[in-house]
Coordinates of C-alpha atoms (C1' of nucleotides) in Angstrom, one line a residue:
Chain S
M254 CA 0.0 0.0 0.0
V255 CA 1.2 3.5 -0.8
S256 CA 2.0 5.4 2.4
A257 CA -1.1 7.0 3.9
R258 CA 0.9 10.3 4.1
G259 CA 1.2 10.2 0.3
R260 CA -2.5 9.8 -0.2
I261 CA -3.3 12.7 2.1
D262 CA -0.8 14.9 0.3
K263 CA -2.4 14.0 -3.0
R264 CA -5.8 14.9 -1.6
Q265 CA -4.6 18.2 -0.3
A266 CA -2.9 19.0 -3.6
I267 CA -6.1 18.2 -5.5
L268 CA -8.2 20.4 -3.2
D269 CA -5.7 23.3 -3.4
G270 CA -5.4 23.0 -7.2
A271 CA -9.2 22.8 -7.5
F272 CA -9.7 26.0 -5.5
T273 CA -7.0 27.7 -7.6
V274 CA -8.6 26.7 -10.9
F275 CA -12.2 27.3 -9.8
A276 CA -11.1 30.8 -8.5
R277 CA -9.5 31.5 -11.9
Q278 CA -12.3 30.1 -14.1
G279 CA -15.5 29.8 -12.2
Y280 CA -17.3 26.5 -11.7
A281 CA -18.6 25.8 -15.2
Q282 CA -15.5 27.0 -17.1
A283 CA -13.1 25.0 -15.0
C284 CA -12.4 21.6 -16.4
V285 CA -11.3 18.7 -14.3
Q286 CA -8.3 18.0 -16.6
E287 CA -6.9 21.5 -15.8
I288 CA -7.4 20.9 -12.1
A289 CA -5.5 17.6 -12.3
N290 CA -2.7 19.4 -14.1
E291 CA -2.6 22.2 -11.5
A292 CA -2.4 19.6 -8.8
G293 CA 0.3 17.6 -10.6
V294 CA -2.0 14.5 -10.8
A295 CA -3.8 12.4 -13.4
K296 CA -7.4 12.9 -14.1
P297 CA -8.6 9.5 -12.8
T298 CA -6.8 10.2 -9.5
V299 CA -9.0 13.2 -9.0
Y300 CA -12.1 11.0 -9.4
N301 CA -10.5 8.4 -7.2
H302 CA -10.5 10.9 -4.3
L303 CA -13.5 13.0 -5.0
T304 CA -16.5 11.3 -6.7
D305 CA -17.8 14.3 -8.6
K306 CA -16.9 17.7 -10.0
A307 CA -19.6 19.0 -7.7
T308 CA -18.3 17.4 -4.5
L309 CA -14.8 18.4 -5.6
F310 CA -16.1 22.0 -5.7
R311 CA -17.9 21.7 -2.3
H312 CA -14.8 20.4 -0.6
A313 CA -12.5 22.9 -2.1
I314 CA -14.8 25.8 -1.1
Q315 CA -15.3 24.4 2.4
A316 CA -11.5 24.1 3.0
A317 CA -10.9 27.6 1.7
A318 CA -13.8 29.1 3.7
Q319 CA -12.5 27.5 6.9
S320 CA -9.0 28.8 6.5
V321 CA -10.2 32.3 5.7
L322 CA -12.5 32.3 8.8
D323 CA -9.7 31.1 11.0
Q324 CA -7.4 33.9 9.8
R325 CA -10.1 36.5 10.5
L326 CA -10.9 35.2 14.0
A327 CA -7.2 35.3 14.8
A328 CA -7.0 38.9 13.7
L329 CA -9.4 39.9 16.5
Q330 CA -7.0 38.7 19.1
P331 CA -5.6 42.2 20.1
L332 CA -9.1 43.3 21.1
T333 CA -9.2 40.8 24.1
E334 CA -6.4 42.8 25.7
P335 CA -7.1 46.3 24.4
G336 CA -4.2 48.0 26.3
T337 CA -4.4 51.7 27.1
D338 CA -4.9 53.1 23.6
L339 CA -8.2 51.7 22.3
R340 CA -7.9 53.7 19.1
A341 CA -4.5 52.2 18.2
T342 CA -5.9 48.7 18.9
L343 CA -8.9 49.3 16.7
E344 CA -6.7 50.6 13.9
E345 CA -4.4 47.6 14.2
V346 CA -7.3 45.0 14.2
G347 CA -9.0 47.0 11.4
H348 CA -5.9 47.1 9.3
H349 CA -5.4 43.4 9.8
L350 CA -9.0 42.6 8.8
V351 CA -8.9 44.8 5.8
R352 CA -5.7 43.3 4.6
L353 CA -7.2 39.8 4.9
H354 CA -10.4 41.0 3.2
A355 CA -8.4 42.4 0.3
D356 CA -6.3 39.2 0.0
D357 CA -6.3 37.3 -3.3
R358 CA -7.6 34.1 -1.8
S359 CA -10.3 35.9 0.1
C360 CA -11.5 37.8 -2.9
A361 CA -11.5 34.7 -5.0
L362 CA -13.6 32.9 -2.4
R363 CA -16.1 35.7 -2.2
R364 CA -16.4 35.8 -6.0
L365 CA -17.0 32.1 -6.2
L366 CA -19.6 32.2 -3.4
Y367 CA -21.5 34.9 -5.1
A368 CA -21.3 33.2 -8.4
E369 CA -22.4 29.7 -7.5
L370 CA -24.7 30.3 -4.6
T371 CA -27.7 29.6 -6.8
H372 CA -26.3 26.3 -8.1
F373 CA -25.0 25.1 -4.7
P374 CA -27.5 26.4 -2.1
D375 CA -26.0 24.1 0.5
I376 CA -22.7 26.0 0.6
L377 CA -24.6 28.8 2.4
D378 CA -24.4 26.6 5.6
F379 CA -20.6 26.4 6.0
A380 CA -19.7 29.6 4.1
V381 CA -22.1 32.4 4.9
E382 CA -23.5 31.1 8.2
S383 CA -20.1 30.3 9.6
G384 CA -18.4 33.1 7.7
P385 CA -19.3 36.8 8.2
H386 CA -21.8 35.8 10.8
R387 CA -19.3 34.1 13.1
L388 CA -16.9 36.9 12.7
S389 CA -19.6 39.4 13.6
Q390 CA -20.5 37.4 16.7
A391 CA -16.9 37.1 17.8
L392 CA -16.4 40.8 17.4
A393 CA -19.7 41.6 19.2
D394 CA -18.3 39.6 22.2
R395 CA -15.3 42.0 22.3
M396 CA -17.5 45.0 21.9
A397 CA -19.6 43.8 24.9
R398 CA -16.5 43.7 27.0
L399 CA -15.5 47.1 26.0
I400 CA -18.9 48.5 26.8
L401 CA -18.9 47.0 30.2
A402 CA -15.4 48.4 30.8
G403 CA -16.7 51.8 30.0
R404 CA -14.5 52.3 27.0
L405 CA -17.3 52.4 24.6
R406 CA -20.7 54.1 24.8
A407 CA -23.6 51.9 26.1
T408 CA -25.2 50.4 23.0
D409 CA -26.1 47.2 21.3
P410 CA -22.8 45.3 20.9
D411 CA -24.1 43.5 17.8
Q412 CA -24.7 46.7 16.1
A413 CA -21.4 48.2 17.1
A414 CA -19.7 45.1 15.6
E415 CA -21.8 45.3 12.5
H416 CA -21.0 48.9 11.9
F417 CA -17.3 48.6 12.6
L418 CA -17.1 45.8 10.0
A419 CA -19.2 47.8 7.6
L420 CA -16.9 50.8 7.9
L421 CA -13.9 48.6 7.2
V422 CA -15.2 46.5 4.4
G423 CA -17.6 49.0 2.7
P424 CA -14.9 51.4 1.3
L425 CA -12.9 48.4 0.1
E426 CA -15.1 47.0 -2.6
P427 CA -15.3 50.1 -4.9
R428 CA -11.7 50.8 -4.6
S429 CA -10.5 47.3 -5.3
H430 CA -12.8 47.2 -8.3
M431 CA -14.5 44.2 -6.8
G432 CA -11.3 42.4 -5.9
T433 CA -9.7 42.9 -9.3
R434 CA -7.2 45.5 -8.4
Q435 CA -4.6 45.1 -5.6
I436 CA -4.6 47.9 -3.0
G437 CA -1.4 49.2 -1.6
D438 CA -0.8 48.7 2.1
T439 CA -0.7 52.4 2.9
E440 CA -4.1 52.9 1.4
L441 CA -5.4 49.9 3.4
R442 CA -4.0 51.6 6.5
K443 CA -5.8 54.8 5.7
I444 CA -9.1 53.0 5.3
A445 CA -8.6 51.3 8.7
C446 CA -7.7 54.7 10.3
A447 CA -10.8 56.3 8.8
A448 CA -13.0 53.5 10.0
A449 CA -11.6 53.6 13.5
D450 CA -12.1 57.3 13.6
T451 CA -15.7 57.3 12.5
F452 CA -16.4 54.3 14.8
L453 CA -15.0 56.0 17.9
R454 CA -16.9 59.2 17.2
A455 CA -20.1 57.2 17.1
F456 CA -19.4 54.6 19.7
G457 CA -16.6 55.9 21.9
A458 CA -17.3 56.6 25.5
E459 CA -18.4 60.3 25.9
N460 CA -15.4 61.3 28.0
A461 CA -12.9 59.8 25.6
N462 CA -14.4 61.0 22.4
A463 CA -11.5 63.3 21.4
R464 CA -8.4 62.0 19.7
Q465 CA -5.9 61.2 22.4
P466 CA -2.5 62.3 21.1
A467 CA -0.1 60.0 23.1
E468 CA 0.4 58.4 26.5
Chain U
M92 CA -40.2 45.9 -43.9
V93 CA -41.3 45.0 -40.4
S94 CA -42.1 48.1 -38.3
A95 CA -39.0 49.5 -36.7
R96 CA -40.9 49.6 -33.4
G97 CA -41.3 45.8 -33.6
R98 CA -37.6 45.3 -34.1
I99 CA -36.7 47.5 -31.1
D100 CA -39.3 45.7 -29.0
K101 CA -37.7 42.3 -30.0
R102 CA -34.3 43.6 -29.1
Q103 CA -35.5 44.8 -25.7
A104 CA -37.2 41.6 -25.1
I105 CA -34.0 39.7 -25.9
L106 CA -31.9 41.8 -23.6
D107 CA -34.4 41.5 -20.8
G108 CA -34.7 37.8 -21.2
A109 CA -30.9 37.5 -21.5
F110 CA -30.4 39.2 -18.2
T111 CA -33.1 37.1 -16.5
V112 CA -31.6 33.9 -17.6
F113 CA -28.0 34.9 -17.0
A114 CA -29.0 36.0 -13.5
R115 CA -30.6 32.7 -12.9
Q116 CA -27.9 30.5 -14.4
G117 CA -24.7 32.4 -14.7
Y118 CA -22.9 33.0 -18.0
A119 CA -21.6 29.5 -18.8
Q120 CA -24.7 27.6 -17.7
A121 CA -27.1 29.8 -19.5
C122 CA -27.9 28.5 -23.0
V123 CA -29.0 30.7 -25.8
Q124 CA -32.0 28.6 -26.5
E125 CA -33.3 29.2 -23.1
I126 CA -32.8 33.0 -23.5
A127 CA -34.7 32.8 -26.7
N128 CA -37.6 31.0 -25.0
E129 CA -37.6 33.5 -22.2
A130 CA -37.8 36.4 -24.7
G131 CA -40.5 34.6 -26.7
V132 CA -38.3 34.6 -29.8
A133 CA -36.5 32.1 -32.0
K134 CA -32.8 31.3 -31.6
P135 CA -31.7 32.7 -34.9
T136 CA -33.4 35.9 -34.1
V137 CA -31.2 36.3 -31.1
Y138 CA -28.1 35.9 -33.3
N139 CA -29.7 38.3 -35.8
H140 CA -29.7 41.1 -33.2
L141 CA -26.6 40.3 -31.1
T142 CA -23.7 38.5 -32.9
D143 CA -22.4 36.5 -30.0
K144 CA -23.3 35.0 -26.7
A145 CA -20.5 37.2 -25.3
T146 CA -21.8 40.5 -26.8
L147 CA -25.3 39.4 -25.7
F148 CA -24.0 39.2 -22.2
R149 CA -22.2 42.5 -22.4
H150 CA -25.3 44.4 -23.6
A151 CA -27.6 42.7 -21.1
I152 CA -25.3 43.6 -18.3
Q153 CA -24.8 47.1 -19.5
A154 CA -28.5 47.8 -19.7
A155 CA -29.2 46.4 -16.3
A156 CA -26.3 48.3 -14.8
Q157 CA -27.6 51.5 -16.3
S158 CA -31.1 51.1 -15.0
V159 CA -29.8 50.2 -11.5
L160 CA -27.6 53.2 -11.4
D161 CA -30.4 55.5 -12.5
Q162 CA -32.6 54.3 -9.7
R163 CA -30.0 54.8 -7.1
L164 CA -29.1 58.3 -8.3
A165 CA -32.8 59.2 -8.2
A166 CA -33.0 58.0 -4.6
L167 CA -30.6 60.7 -3.6
Q168 CA -33.0 63.4 -4.6
P169 CA -34.4 64.3 -1.2
L170 CA -30.9 65.2 0.0
T171 CA -30.8 68.2 -2.4
E172 CA -33.6 69.9 -0.3
P173 CA -32.9 68.4 3.1
G174 CA -35.7 70.2 4.9
T175 CA -35.6 70.9 8.6
D176 CA -35.1 67.4 9.8
L177 CA -31.8 66.1 8.5
R178 CA -32.1 62.8 10.3
A179 CA -35.5 62.0 8.8
T180 CA -34.1 62.8 5.3
L181 CA -31.1 60.6 5.8
E182 CA -33.3 57.8 7.0
E183 CA -35.6 58.2 4.1
V184 CA -32.7 58.2 1.5
G185 CA -31.0 55.4 3.4
H186 CA -34.2 53.3 3.4
H187 CA -34.6 53.9 -0.3
L188 CA -31.0 53.0 -1.1
V189 CA -31.1 49.9 1.0
R190 CA -34.3 48.7 -0.6
L191 CA -32.8 49.2 -4.0
H192 CA -29.7 47.3 -2.9
A193 CA -31.7 44.4 -1.6
D194 CA -33.8 44.2 -4.7
D195 CA -33.8 41.1 -6.8
R196 CA -32.4 42.7 -10.0
S197 CA -29.7 44.5 -8.1
C198 CA -28.6 41.4 -6.3
A199 CA -28.6 39.4 -9.4
L200 CA -26.5 42.0 -11.2
R201 CA -24.0 42.1 -8.4
R202 CA -23.7 38.4 -8.4
L203 CA -23.1 38.3 -12.2
L204 CA -20.5 41.0 -12.0
Y205 CA -18.6 39.2 -9.3
A206 CA -18.8 36.0 -11.1
E207 CA -17.8 37.0 -14.6
L208 CA -15.4 39.8 -13.9
T209 CA -12.4 37.6 -14.7
H210 CA -13.9 36.5 -18.0
F211 CA -15.1 39.9 -19.1
P212 CA -12.6 42.5 -17.7
D213 CA -14.1 45.2 -19.9
I214 CA -17.4 45.2 -17.9
L215 CA -15.5 47.0 -15.2
D216 CA -15.7 50.2 -17.2
F217 CA -19.4 50.6 -17.3
A218 CA -20.4 48.6 -14.3
V219 CA -18.0 49.4 -11.5
E220 CA -16.5 52.7 -12.6
S221 CA -20.0 54.1 -13.3
G222 CA -21.7 52.1 -10.6
P223 CA -20.8 52.5 -7.0
H224 CA -18.2 55.1 -7.9
R225 CA -20.7 57.4 -9.5
L226 CA -23.1 57.0 -6.7
S227 CA -20.4 57.8 -4.2
Q228 CA -19.5 60.9 -6.1
A229 CA -23.1 62.1 -6.3
L230 CA -23.6 61.5 -2.6
A231 CA -20.3 63.3 -1.8
D232 CA -21.7 66.4 -3.6
R233 CA -24.7 66.4 -1.3
M234 CA -22.5 66.0 1.7
A235 CA -20.4 68.9 0.7
R236 CA -23.4 71.1 0.5
L237 CA -24.5 69.9 4.0
I238 CA -21.1 70.7 5.4
L239 CA -21.1 74.2 3.9
A240 CA -24.6 74.7 5.4
G241 CA -23.2 73.8 8.8
R242 CA -25.5 70.8 9.1
L243 CA -22.6 68.4 9.2
R244 CA -19.2 68.5 10.8
A245 CA -16.4 69.9 8.7
T246 CA -14.8 66.8 7.1
D247 CA -13.9 65.2 3.8
P248 CA -17.2 64.9 2.0
D249 CA -16.0 61.9 0.1
Q250 CA -15.3 60.0 3.2
A251 CA -18.6 61.0 4.7
A252 CA -20.3 59.6 1.6
E253 CA -18.2 56.4 1.6
H254 CA -19.0 55.8 5.3
F255 CA -22.7 56.5 5.0
L256 CA -23.0 54.0 2.1
A257 CA -20.9 51.5 4.0
L258 CA -23.1 51.7 7.1
L259 CA -26.1 51.1 4.8
V260 CA -24.9 48.3 2.7
G261 CA -22.5 46.5 5.0
P262 CA -25.1 45.1 7.4
L263 CA -27.2 44.0 4.4
E264 CA -24.9 41.3 2.9
P265 CA -24.7 38.9 5.9
R266 CA -28.4 39.3 6.7
S267 CA -29.6 38.7 3.1
H268 CA -27.3 35.6 2.9
M269 CA -25.5 37.3 0.0
G270 CA -28.7 38.2 -1.7
T271 CA -30.4 34.9 -1.5
R272 CA -32.9 35.6 1.2
Q273 CA -35.4 38.5 0.9
I274 CA -35.4 40.9 3.8
G275 CA -38.6 42.3 5.2
D276 CA -39.2 46.0 4.8
T277 CA -39.4 46.7 8.6
E278 CA -35.9 45.1 8.9
L279 CA -34.6 47.3 6.1
R280 CA -36.0 50.4 7.8
K281 CA -34.3 49.4 11.0
I282 CA -31.0 49.1 9.2
A283 CA -31.4 52.5 7.6
C284 CA -32.3 54.1 11.0
A285 CA -29.2 52.5 12.6
A286 CA -27.0 53.7 9.8
A287 CA -28.4 57.3 10.0
D288 CA -27.9 57.2 13.8
T289 CA -24.3 56.1 13.7
F290 CA -23.6 58.5 10.8
L291 CA -25.0 61.5 12.6
R292 CA -23.1 60.7 15.7
A293 CA -19.9 60.7 13.7
F294 CA -20.6 63.4 11.2
G295 CA -23.3 65.5 12.6
A296 CA -22.6 69.2 13.4
E297 CA -21.5 69.5 17.1
N298 CA -24.5 71.6 18.1
A299 CA -27.0 69.2 16.6
N300 CA -25.5 65.9 17.7
A301 CA -28.4 64.9 19.9
R302 CA -31.6 63.3 18.5
Q303 CA -34.0 66.1 17.8
P304 CA -37.5 64.8 18.8
A305 CA -39.8 66.9 16.6
E306 CA -40.3 70.3 15.1
Chain A
dA11 C1' -50.9 41.7 -55.7
dA12 C1' -46.1 41.7 -55.3
dG13 C1' -41.9 42.1 -53.1
dA14 C1' -38.6 43.1 -49.3
dG15 C1' -36.9 42.3 -44.9
dG16 C1' -37.4 40.1 -40.5
dT17 C1' -38.9 35.8 -38.1
dT18 C1' -39.4 30.9 -37.3
dG19 C1' -38.5 26.0 -36.3
dA20 C1' -36.0 22.2 -37.3
dA21 C1' -32.1 20.0 -38.5
dC22 C1' -27.2 20.1 -38.7
dT23 C1' -21.9 20.7 -37.6
dC24 C1' -18.6 20.8 -34.4
dA25 C1' -16.0 21.6 -30.2
dT26 C1' -15.8 20.9 -25.4
dG27 C1' -15.7 18.5 -21.4
dG28 C1' -17.6 15.1 -17.6
dG29 C1' -16.9 10.6 -16.4
dT30 C1' -15.1 5.7 -17.4
dT31 C1' -12.2 2.0 -18.8
dC32 C1' -7.9 -0.5 -19.0
dA33 C1' -3.5 -2.1 -19.2
dA34 C1' 1.0 -0.7 -17.8
dA35 C1' 3.9 1.3 -14.2
dC36 C1' 4.8 2.4 -9.6
dT37 C1' 5.4 2.0 -4.4
dA38 C1' 5.2 0.2 -0.1
dG39 C1' 5.0 -3.9 3.1
dT40 C1' 6.5 -9.1 3.7
Chain P
dA124 C1' 11.1 -11.2 -5.4
dC125 C1' 5.9 -11.1 -4.6
dT126 C1' 1.7 -8.9 -3.8
dA127 C1' -1.8 -5.4 -3.1
dG128 C1' -3.4 -1.1 -3.6
dT129 C1' -2.5 3.5 -6.2
dT130 C1' -1.4 6.2 -9.9
dT131 C1' -1.0 7.1 -14.7
dG132 C1' -1.9 8.2 -19.6
dA133 C1' -4.5 7.5 -23.3
dA134 C1' -8.3 6.4 -25.4
dC135 C1' -13.1 6.2 -25.3
dC136 C1' -18.5 7.2 -24.8
dC137 C1' -21.8 10.5 -24.6
dA138 C1' -24.4 14.8 -23.4
dT139 C1' -24.6 19.5 -24.0
dG140 C1' -24.7 23.6 -26.3
dA141 C1' -22.7 27.4 -29.6
dG142 C1' -23.5 29.0 -34.0
dT143 C1' -25.3 28.1 -38.9
dT144 C1' -28.3 26.9 -42.7
dC145 C1' -32.6 26.8 -45.1
dA146 C1' -37.0 26.7 -46.6
dA147 C1' -41.5 28.3 -45.2
dC148 C1' -43.7 32.3 -43.3
dC149 C1' -45.3 36.7 -41.7
dT150 C1' -46.1 41.6 -41.9
dC151 C1' -45.5 45.7 -43.4
dT152 C1' -44.8 49.0 -47.8
dT153 C1' -46.0 50.4 -52.4

DNA sequence: AAGAGGTTGAACTCATGGGTTCAAACTAGT
DNA sequence: ACTAGTTTGAACCCATGAGTTCAACCTCTT
């Protein structure tokens, strides 16, 4: 028997190649032969691991969505220990989130989801439900803590999270030409700063509304 | 000769049917025969008016994008004469914009653009450039007037417009499951109110920051 | 009535690509 | 070296659908 490690590697390679090609071509235009080439594997091997083009697609999307979500959740980390300068922490987290959102993989995944949602209604479950929704929940948890600590105004934490994410992501779409154009890091930073600024004006605690210059 | 009116009607019917079918199936999965059926027309007639499936797609998208943009620009109208209650006007415009954004046609168009942007890079020109960008510009013009009139804080009008749109549209995507689920009008209204509230807190003139109950 | 231009349906050509088959080659474990 | 499970390439079958052709057919114009 071929080493189990080798099998798993092949499977991973196939899923990775599948996502790459699907991202490049869309579901219908992507042909299995090309996926096999991308993965450095023969066509029958693909069908040996994944029965269908459709299940191949589902698994590739699911893997990509999981990794994207993990990255985003990790980016919220600094908010659990906000330190003394809340603005700086928000800018940092915002910058990180915005960078992830503008990432190639992330954009490709979003495009694929939008495109094939009608043909694969079931991908909603693990891609939308556990995508932006989970992120929003996690962020709302942090917002609740900040409100309790008196560092934000007393409001609905869910709405605070929703609006912070909106301020980050909203300006991104038009500027990136729907994920086509890459955005420079300085521009991303500016977007994050602007979002943090507006957010603090609207949700900051009354006594700390003004920009605090330094410690 | 068949009446010119009849020809034009056929062409319109074809473009409309094309958009409907493309929206339902995506570019690759849509077959020209089905478009012909949808338009109540024979297949060769389609090729008589539009040479290609590709140009058929381009024209259908262009027409849809134009009509969507027109609707959105019209929705900004109330902001040119803001009346005494700025908050109410913002909520009204916001509600209108959000309703348009959540509309079936609009969602379908957005999905198509995302999906086929890689295969038709040229649709960027008339769909993205003259889509959200134009809307943002028009809104920024209104913002500039409001700032000059002292009804908003002195800031960059472009950023004010960007953030207002972000606050409107951002919360929509996750809730509508990327345009799959229809959202009730009361929920849309709530989203618009929340957006107006956050926006006024961040961009309202200092003296008019608080909620003004009535005239 | 005659003719011109657009429309129709059906049949046709041809390329693409999903999925399968199979014999040969490979790669451990014994 | 022997065997079992895997991979490989190439060829194959078959469905789908883009785009074309053509003869019959409207539907106006003159």
